[in-house]
Coordinates of C-alpha atoms and ligand atoms in Angstrom, one line a residue:
X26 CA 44.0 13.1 -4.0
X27 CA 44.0 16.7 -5.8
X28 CA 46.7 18.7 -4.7
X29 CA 46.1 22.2 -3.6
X30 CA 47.4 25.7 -4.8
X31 CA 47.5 29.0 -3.6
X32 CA 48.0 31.7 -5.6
X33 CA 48.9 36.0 -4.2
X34 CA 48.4 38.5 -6.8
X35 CA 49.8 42.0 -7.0
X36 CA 49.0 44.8 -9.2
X37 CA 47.0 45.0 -12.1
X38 CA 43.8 43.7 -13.4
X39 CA 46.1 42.3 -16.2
X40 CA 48.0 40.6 -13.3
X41 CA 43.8 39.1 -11.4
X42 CA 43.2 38.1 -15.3
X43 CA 46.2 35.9 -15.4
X44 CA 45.8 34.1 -11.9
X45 CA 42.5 33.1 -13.1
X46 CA 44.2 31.4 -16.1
X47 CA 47.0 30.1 -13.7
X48 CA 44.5 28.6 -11.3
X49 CA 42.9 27.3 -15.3
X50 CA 46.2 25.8 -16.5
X51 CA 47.0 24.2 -13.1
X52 CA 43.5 22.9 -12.5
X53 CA 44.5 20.9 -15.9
X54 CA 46.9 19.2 -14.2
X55 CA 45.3 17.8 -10.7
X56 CA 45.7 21.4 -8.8
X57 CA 43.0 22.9 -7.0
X58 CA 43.1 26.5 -5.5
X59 CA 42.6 26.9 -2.0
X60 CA 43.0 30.6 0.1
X61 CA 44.7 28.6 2.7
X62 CA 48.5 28.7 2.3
X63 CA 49.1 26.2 5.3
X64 CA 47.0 23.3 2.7
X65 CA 48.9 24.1 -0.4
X66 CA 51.1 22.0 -2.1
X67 CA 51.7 24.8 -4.8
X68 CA 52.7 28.4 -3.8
X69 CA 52.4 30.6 -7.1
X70 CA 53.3 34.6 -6.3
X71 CA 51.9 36.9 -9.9
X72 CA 54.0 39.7 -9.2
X73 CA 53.7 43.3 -10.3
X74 CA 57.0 46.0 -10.7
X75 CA 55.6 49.1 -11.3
X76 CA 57.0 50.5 -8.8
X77 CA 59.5 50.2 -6.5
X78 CA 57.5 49.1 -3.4
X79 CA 55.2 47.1 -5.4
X80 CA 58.7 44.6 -6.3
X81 CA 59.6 45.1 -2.5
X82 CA 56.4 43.5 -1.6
X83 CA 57.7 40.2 -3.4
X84 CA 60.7 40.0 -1.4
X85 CA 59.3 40.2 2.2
X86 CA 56.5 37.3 1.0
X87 CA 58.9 35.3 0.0
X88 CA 61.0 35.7 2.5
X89 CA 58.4 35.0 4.8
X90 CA 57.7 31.4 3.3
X91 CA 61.1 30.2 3.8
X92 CA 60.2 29.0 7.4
X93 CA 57.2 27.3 5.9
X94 CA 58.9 25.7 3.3
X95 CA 61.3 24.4 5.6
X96 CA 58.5 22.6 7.5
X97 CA 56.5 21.4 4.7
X98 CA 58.6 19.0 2.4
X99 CA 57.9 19.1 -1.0
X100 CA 56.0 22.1 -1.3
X101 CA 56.9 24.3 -4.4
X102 CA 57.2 27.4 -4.5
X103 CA 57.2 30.2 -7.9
X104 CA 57.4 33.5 -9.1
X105 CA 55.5 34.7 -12.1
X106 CA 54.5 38.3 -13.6
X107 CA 56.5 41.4 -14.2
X108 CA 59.0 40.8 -10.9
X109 CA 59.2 37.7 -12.4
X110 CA 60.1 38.7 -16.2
X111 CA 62.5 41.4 -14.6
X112 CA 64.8 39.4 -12.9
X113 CA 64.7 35.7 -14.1
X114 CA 67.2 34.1 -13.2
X115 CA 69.0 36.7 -10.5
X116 CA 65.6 35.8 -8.5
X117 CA 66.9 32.3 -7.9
X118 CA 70.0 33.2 -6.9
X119 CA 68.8 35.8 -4.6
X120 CA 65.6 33.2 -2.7
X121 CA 67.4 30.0 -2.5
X122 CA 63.9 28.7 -1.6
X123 CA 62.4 29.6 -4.4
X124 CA 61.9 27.1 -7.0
X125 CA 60.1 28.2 -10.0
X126 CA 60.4 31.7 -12.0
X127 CA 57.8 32.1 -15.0
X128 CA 57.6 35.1 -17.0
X129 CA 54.5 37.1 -18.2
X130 CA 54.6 35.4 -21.6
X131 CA 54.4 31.8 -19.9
X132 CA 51.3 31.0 -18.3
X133 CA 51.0 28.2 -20.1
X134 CA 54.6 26.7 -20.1
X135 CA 53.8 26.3 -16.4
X136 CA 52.4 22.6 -15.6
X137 CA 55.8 21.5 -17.7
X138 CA 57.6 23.7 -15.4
X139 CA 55.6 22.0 -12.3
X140 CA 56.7 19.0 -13.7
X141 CA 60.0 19.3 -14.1
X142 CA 60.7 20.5 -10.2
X143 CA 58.4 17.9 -8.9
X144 CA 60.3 14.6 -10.6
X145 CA 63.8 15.9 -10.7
X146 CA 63.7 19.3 -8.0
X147 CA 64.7 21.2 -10.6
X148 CA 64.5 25.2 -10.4
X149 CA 63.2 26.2 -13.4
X150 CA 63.8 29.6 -15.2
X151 CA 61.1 30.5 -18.5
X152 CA 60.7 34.2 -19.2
X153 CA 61.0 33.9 -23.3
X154 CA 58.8 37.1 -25.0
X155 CA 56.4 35.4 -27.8
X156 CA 55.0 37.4 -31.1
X157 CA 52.6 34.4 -31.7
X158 CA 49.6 35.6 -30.0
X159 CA 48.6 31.7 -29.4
X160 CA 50.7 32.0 -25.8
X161 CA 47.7 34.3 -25.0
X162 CA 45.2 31.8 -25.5
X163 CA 43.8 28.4 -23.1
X164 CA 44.2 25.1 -25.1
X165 CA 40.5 24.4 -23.9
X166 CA 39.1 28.2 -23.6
X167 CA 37.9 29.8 -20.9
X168 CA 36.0 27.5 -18.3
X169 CA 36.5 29.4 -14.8
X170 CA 34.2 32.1 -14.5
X171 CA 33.0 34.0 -11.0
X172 CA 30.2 35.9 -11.0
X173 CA 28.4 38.1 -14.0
X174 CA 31.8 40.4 -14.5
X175 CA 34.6 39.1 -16.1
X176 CA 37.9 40.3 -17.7
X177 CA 39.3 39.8 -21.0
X178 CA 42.5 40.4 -22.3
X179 CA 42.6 41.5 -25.5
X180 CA 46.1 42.0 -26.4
X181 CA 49.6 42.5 -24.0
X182 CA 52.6 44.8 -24.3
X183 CA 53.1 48.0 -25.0
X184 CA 55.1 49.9 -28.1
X185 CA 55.2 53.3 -26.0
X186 CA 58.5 54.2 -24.7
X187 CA 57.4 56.2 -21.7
X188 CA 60.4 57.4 -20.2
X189 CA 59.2 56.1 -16.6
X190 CA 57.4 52.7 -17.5
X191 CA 59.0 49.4 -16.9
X192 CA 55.7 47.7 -18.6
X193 CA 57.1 47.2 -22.1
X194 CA 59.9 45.2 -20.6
X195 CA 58.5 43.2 -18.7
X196 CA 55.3 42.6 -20.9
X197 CA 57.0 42.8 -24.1
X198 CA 55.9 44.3 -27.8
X199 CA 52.3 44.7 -28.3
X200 CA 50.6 41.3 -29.1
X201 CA 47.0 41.2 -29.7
X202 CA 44.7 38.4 -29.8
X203 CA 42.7 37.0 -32.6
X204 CA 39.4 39.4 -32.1
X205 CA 37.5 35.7 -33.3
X206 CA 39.6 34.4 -30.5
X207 CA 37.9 37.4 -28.0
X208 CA 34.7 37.2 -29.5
X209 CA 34.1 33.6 -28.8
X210 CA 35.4 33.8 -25.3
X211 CA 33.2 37.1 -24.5
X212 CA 29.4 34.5 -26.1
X213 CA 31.1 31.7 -23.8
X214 CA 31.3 34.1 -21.2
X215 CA 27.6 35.7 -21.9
X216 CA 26.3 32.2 -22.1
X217 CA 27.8 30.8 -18.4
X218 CA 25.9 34.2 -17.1
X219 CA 28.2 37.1 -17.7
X220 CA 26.6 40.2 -17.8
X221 CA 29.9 42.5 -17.8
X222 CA 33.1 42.8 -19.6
X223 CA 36.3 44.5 -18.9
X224 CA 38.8 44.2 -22.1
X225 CA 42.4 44.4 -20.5
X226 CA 45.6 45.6 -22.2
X227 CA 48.5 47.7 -21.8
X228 CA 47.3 50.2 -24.3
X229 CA 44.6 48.8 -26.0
X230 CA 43.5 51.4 -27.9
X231 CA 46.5 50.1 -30.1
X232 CA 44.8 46.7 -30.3
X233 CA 44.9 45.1 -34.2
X234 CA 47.3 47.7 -35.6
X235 CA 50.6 45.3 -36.2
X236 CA 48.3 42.7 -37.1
X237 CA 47.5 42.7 -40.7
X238 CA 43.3 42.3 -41.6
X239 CA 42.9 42.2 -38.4
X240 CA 40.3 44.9 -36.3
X241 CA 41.2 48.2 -34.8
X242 CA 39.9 48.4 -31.5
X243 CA 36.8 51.1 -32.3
X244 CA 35.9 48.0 -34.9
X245 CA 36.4 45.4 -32.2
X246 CA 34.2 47.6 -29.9
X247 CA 31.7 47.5 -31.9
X248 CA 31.4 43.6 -32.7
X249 CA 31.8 42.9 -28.9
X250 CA 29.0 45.6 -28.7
X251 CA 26.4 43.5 -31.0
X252 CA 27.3 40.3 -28.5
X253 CA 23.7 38.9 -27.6
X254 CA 23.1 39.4 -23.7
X255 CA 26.4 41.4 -22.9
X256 CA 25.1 44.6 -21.0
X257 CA 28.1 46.5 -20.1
X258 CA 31.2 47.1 -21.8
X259 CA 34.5 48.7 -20.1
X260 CA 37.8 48.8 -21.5
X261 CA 41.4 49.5 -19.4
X262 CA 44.3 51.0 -20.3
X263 CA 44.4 53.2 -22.8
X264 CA 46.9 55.8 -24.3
X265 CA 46.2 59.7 -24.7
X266 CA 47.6 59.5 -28.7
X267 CA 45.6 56.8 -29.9
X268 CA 42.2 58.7 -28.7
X269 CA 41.1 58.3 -31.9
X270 CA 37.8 59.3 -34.0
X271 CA 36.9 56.3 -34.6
X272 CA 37.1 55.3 -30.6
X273 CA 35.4 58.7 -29.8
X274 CA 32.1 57.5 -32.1
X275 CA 32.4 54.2 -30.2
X276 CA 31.5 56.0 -26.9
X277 CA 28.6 57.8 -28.6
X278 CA 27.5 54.6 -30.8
X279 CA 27.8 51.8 -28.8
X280 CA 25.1 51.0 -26.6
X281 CA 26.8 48.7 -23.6
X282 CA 30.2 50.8 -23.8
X283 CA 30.0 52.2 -20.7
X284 CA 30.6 55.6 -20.3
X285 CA 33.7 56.3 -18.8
X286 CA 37.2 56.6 -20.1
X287 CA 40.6 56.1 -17.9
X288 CA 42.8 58.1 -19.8
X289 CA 46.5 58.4 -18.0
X290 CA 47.5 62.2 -18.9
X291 CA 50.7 61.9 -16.0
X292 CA 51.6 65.1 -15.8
X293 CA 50.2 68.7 -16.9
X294 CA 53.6 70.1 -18.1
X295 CA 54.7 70.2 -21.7
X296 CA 57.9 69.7 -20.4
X297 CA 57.7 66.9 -17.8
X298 CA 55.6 65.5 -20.4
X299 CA 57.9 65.6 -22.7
X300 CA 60.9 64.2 -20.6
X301 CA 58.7 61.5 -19.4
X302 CA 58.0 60.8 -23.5
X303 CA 54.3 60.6 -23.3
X304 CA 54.0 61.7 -27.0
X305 CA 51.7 64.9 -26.3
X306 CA 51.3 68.1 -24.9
X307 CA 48.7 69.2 -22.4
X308 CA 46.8 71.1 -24.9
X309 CA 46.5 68.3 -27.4
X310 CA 45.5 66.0 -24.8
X311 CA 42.8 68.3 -23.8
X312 CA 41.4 69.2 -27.3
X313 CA 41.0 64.9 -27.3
X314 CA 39.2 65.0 -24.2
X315 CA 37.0 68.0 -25.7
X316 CA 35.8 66.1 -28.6
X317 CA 35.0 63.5 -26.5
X318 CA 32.9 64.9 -24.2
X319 CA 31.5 66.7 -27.7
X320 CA 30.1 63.0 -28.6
X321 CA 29.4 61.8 -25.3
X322 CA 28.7 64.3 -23.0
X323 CA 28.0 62.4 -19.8
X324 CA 31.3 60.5 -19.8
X325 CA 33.0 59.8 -16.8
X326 CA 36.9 60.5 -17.0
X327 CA 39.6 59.3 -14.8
X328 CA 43.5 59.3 -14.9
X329 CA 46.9 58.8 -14.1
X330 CA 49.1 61.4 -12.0
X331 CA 53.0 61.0 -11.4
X332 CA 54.7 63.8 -9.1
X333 CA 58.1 64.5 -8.4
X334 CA 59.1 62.9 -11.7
X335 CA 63.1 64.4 -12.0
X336 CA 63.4 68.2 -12.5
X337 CA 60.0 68.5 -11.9
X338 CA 59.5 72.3 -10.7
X339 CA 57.3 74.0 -8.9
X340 CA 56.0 75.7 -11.9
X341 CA 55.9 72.4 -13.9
X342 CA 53.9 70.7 -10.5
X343 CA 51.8 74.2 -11.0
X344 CA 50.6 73.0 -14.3
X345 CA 49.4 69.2 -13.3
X346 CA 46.9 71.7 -10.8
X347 CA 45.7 73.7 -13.1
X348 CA 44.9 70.2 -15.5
X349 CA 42.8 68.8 -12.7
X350 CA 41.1 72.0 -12.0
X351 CA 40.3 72.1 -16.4
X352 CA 39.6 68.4 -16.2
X353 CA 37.6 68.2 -13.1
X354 CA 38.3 64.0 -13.7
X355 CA 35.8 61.8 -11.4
X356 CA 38.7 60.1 -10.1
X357 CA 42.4 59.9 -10.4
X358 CA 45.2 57.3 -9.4
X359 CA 48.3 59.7 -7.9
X360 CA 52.2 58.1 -7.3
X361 CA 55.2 59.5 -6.5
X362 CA 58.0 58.9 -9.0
X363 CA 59.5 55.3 -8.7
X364 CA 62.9 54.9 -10.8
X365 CA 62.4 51.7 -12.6
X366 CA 65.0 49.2 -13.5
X367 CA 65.9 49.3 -17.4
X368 CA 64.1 52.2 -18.0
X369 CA 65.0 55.5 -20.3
X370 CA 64.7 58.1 -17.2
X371 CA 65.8 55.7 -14.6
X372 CA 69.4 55.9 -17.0
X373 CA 69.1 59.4 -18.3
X374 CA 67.8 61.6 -14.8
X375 CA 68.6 61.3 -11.0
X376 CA 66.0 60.6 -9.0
X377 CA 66.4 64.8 -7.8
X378 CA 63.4 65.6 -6.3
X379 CA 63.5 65.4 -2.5
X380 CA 60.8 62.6 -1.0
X381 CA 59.4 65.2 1.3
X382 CA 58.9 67.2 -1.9
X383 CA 57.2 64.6 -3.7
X384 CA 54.7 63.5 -0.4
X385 CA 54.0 67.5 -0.2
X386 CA 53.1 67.2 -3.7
X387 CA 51.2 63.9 -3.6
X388 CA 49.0 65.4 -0.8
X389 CA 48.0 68.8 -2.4
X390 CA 47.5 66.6 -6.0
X391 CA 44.7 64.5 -3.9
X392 CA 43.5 66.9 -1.8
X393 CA 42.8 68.8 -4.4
X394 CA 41.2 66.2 -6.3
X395 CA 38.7 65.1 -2.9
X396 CA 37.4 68.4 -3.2
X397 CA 36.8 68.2 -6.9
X398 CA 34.9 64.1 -6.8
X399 CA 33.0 65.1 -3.5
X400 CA 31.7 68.3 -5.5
X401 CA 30.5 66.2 -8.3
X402 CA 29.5 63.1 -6.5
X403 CA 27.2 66.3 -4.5
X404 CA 25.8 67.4 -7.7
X405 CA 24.5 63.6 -8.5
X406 CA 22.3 63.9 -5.6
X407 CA 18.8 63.4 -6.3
X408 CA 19.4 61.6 -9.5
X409 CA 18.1 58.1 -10.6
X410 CA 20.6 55.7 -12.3
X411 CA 20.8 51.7 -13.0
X412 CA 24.2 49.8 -11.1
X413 CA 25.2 46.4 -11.5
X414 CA 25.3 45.0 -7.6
X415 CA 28.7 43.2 -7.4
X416 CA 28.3 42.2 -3.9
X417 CA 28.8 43.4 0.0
X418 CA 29.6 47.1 0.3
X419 CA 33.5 47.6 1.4
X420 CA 32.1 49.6 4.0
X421 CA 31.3 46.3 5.9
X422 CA 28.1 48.1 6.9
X423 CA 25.7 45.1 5.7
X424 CA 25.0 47.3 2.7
X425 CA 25.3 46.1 -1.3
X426 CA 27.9 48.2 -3.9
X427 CA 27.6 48.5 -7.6
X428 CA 28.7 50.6 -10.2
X429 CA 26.8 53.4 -12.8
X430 CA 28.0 52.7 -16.2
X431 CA 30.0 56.0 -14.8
X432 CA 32.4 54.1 -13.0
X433 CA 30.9 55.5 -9.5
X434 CA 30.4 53.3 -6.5
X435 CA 27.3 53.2 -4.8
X436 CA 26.3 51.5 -2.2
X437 CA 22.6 51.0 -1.3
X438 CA 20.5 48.7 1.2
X439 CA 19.1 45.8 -0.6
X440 CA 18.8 42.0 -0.5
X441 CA 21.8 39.7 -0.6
X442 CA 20.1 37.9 -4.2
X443 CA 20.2 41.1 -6.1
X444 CA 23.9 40.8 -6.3
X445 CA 25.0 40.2 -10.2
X446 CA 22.2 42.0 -11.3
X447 CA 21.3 45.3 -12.9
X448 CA 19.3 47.5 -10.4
X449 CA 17.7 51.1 -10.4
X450 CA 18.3 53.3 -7.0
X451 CA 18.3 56.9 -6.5
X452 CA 21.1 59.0 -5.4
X453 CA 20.4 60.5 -1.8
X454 CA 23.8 61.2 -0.5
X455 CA 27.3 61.4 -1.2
X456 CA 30.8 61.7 -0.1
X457 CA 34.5 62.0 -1.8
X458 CA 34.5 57.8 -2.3
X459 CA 31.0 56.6 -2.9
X460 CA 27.4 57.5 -3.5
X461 CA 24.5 56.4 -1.1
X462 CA 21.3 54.8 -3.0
X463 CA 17.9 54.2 -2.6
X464 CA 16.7 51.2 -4.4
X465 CA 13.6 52.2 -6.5
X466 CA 11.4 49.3 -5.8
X467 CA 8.8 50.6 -7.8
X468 CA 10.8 50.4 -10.6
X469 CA 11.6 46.9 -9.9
X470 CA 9.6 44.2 -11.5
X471 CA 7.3 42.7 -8.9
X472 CA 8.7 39.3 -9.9
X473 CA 12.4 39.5 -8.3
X474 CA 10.2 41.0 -5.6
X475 CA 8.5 38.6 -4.8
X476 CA 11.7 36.0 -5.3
X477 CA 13.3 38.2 -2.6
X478 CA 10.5 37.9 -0.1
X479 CA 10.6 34.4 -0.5
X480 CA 14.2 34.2 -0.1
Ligands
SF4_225 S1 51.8 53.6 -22.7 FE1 51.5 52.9 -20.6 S2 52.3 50.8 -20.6 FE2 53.0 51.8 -22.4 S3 55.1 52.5 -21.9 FE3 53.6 54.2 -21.6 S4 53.0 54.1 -19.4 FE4 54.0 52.1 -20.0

């Protein structure tokens, strides 16, 4: 009788990429995933710490399973990801129901850890860092796959040192993968129906550099690029100095790379930026952005925003305004400052800026920025553009969504079997979130017409 697991994920798409190859490790070993806690035998919780409320969320689950537990003998319960690699061991100690903690670097040490707790109830603790890029990779590749997207990670870890960022301790030094090792999994992927990648790092635009004759990631780009049958190309997270030439002619050379870039740029003050040790100043950050849009002028941009970060000023906070009025990014991701454990500012600056001062500040950053997406969303209206249906629209209004190779959502009335596929609509409305489409029939080969009607 297979016994069942249930996995909860937080965070990242770093953090969905790894409970897929959780649910792949396990499945090795008799486990099958179910989305019903009350049938699992397995509890696994992929945790994320960026931020404080992010590791708070971990807490209240767990606590919440201690009841269950104590009415269903024999279930196990762990703790992987960054919450996990933070504490280790102080997580036992702290959830005495709690019975496994895994680290991000130990996916695969994971059935042994199973193991273990299930012949001798032992409470396992494995958060060891690796520089072998082998803990990266699936003894028997990549075999779950849902849909025609899929993500890839291409390397973990981060060399930065941002002042703010609890990432490189938690995900360790940059590790990338063998690109031979990526490019086989991306024509596996292609073959079992993939249409879409999305190539997951920490910064991946570092991807290849500590690894001798290996590629950089413009080079890597470009061989994923010639892939037979790939369509679309996307790539997440990348940092501002390692924009470089070579990953600018990518956008303007390669003909699946999608065209949109999320480039973090955190904060608009030489000074905040420089206390927060992002490495740049606003103006060399914009001249990047310049030549880009130079070589690809249709590129979509979107970023990263933190306010209230310590000391920040009002003239400072003045200064991330004006960079979103120069930017005029499609989209941004806003926080308010979150001291993180083990981390350079978190030791060096008190957390000084009041909370209602940082929620003011949150609200006028995306107010601002509603006014500035819902002006350009307006300005798309009338256009014609391809999206790749992914499936029901989060509306829940019986409509389809799907993405421009922009980035932009848009949802559109069409048939349930279109989903996974590439389709051409015109824009006729829009709003600060989405884009309404029209599908262009006409444009549509009569074939998958005809499918539909007989559908
Ligand atoms: S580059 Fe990104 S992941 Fe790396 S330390 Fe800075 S914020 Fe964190």
């Amino acid at each position: 009788m297979s016994k069942k697991l249930y996995i909860q994920t937080y965070g990242c798409q770093m953090n969905q990429y790894d409970s897929e190859r959780i649910a792949q490790v396990m499945s090795r070993n008799g486990y099958v995933q179910t989305d019903r806690i009350d049938a699992a035998d397995l509890i696994l919780l992929n945790t994320c710490s960026v931020r404080d409320k992010a590791e708070q969320k971990v807490y209240s689950a767990l606590g919440s399973w201690k009841e269950y537990k104590d009415y269903h003998e024999g279930v196990i319960i762990g703790v992987g990801g960054c919450v996990a690699q933070q504490e280790g061991e102080t997580l036992l100690k702290r959830v005495p129901h709690l019975d496994i903690v895994f680290g991000t670097h130990n996916i695969h040490k994971l059935p042994e850890l199973v193991a273990q707790v299930e012949s001798a109830r032992a409470r396992p603790v494995e958060v060891t860092f690796y520089r072998d890029p082998a803990y990266m990779e699936d003894v028997d590749g990549r075999t779950q796959v849902h849909g025609s997207k899929a993500y890839v990670t291409i390397m973990q870890g981060c060399n930065k040192v941002c002042s703010f960022c609890i990432v490189p301790h938690v995900r360790g030094r940059e590790v990338s993968r063998p690109s031979a090792k990526i490019i086989a999994e991306i024509e596996t992927l292609v073959v079992q129906g993939v249409k879409e990648v999305m190539l997951l790092g920490q910064n991946v635009n570092s991807y290849g550099k500590l690894t001798p004759g290996e590629s950089g990631f413009a080079e890597l780009l470009c061989r994923v690029d010639a892939i037979d049958g790939l369509e679309r190309i996307r790539f997440t997270t990348s940092h501002p100095q390692d924009l470089s030439p070579e990953l600018i002619e990518a956008f303007a050379n390669c003909e699946h790379l999608c065209e949109h870039l999320h480039l973090p740029v955190q904060s608009g003050s030489d000074s905040v930026l420089a206390r927060m040790r992002r490495g740049y100043t606003q103006q060399e950050y914009l001249d990047r952005l310049m030549r880009l849009r130079d070589r690809c002028p249709g590129v979509a941009l979107s970023s990263d925003i933190i306010v209230g970060f310590p000391r920040e000023s009002d003239a400072e906070f003045e200064q991330t305004l004006e960079l979103l009025q120069s930017v005029e990014y499609d989209e941004i991701f806003s926080f308010m400052y979150s001291p993180r454990p083990q981390t350079v500012s978190a030791k060096l600056y008190d957390d000084d800026v009041p909370g209602d001062v940082k929620r003011e500040r949150l609200k006028i950053v995306q107010t601002m920025q509603r006014g500035i997406t819902l002006a350009k969303n307006r300005q798309r209206i009338g256009e014609r553009d391809e999206i790749f249906v992914d499936g029901p629209s989060k509306l829940k209004n019986g409509q389809l969504m799907g993405r421009t190779r922009t980035n932009r959502i848009v949802n559109v009335v069409a048939p349930e079997h279109l989903v996974g596929q590439m389709v051409p609509v015109k824009i006729i409305s829009a709003t600060a979130n989405s884009l309404l489409g029209e599908l262009l029939w006409d444009k549509f080969n009569l074939e998958s017409q005809l499918e539909g009607n007989r559908a």
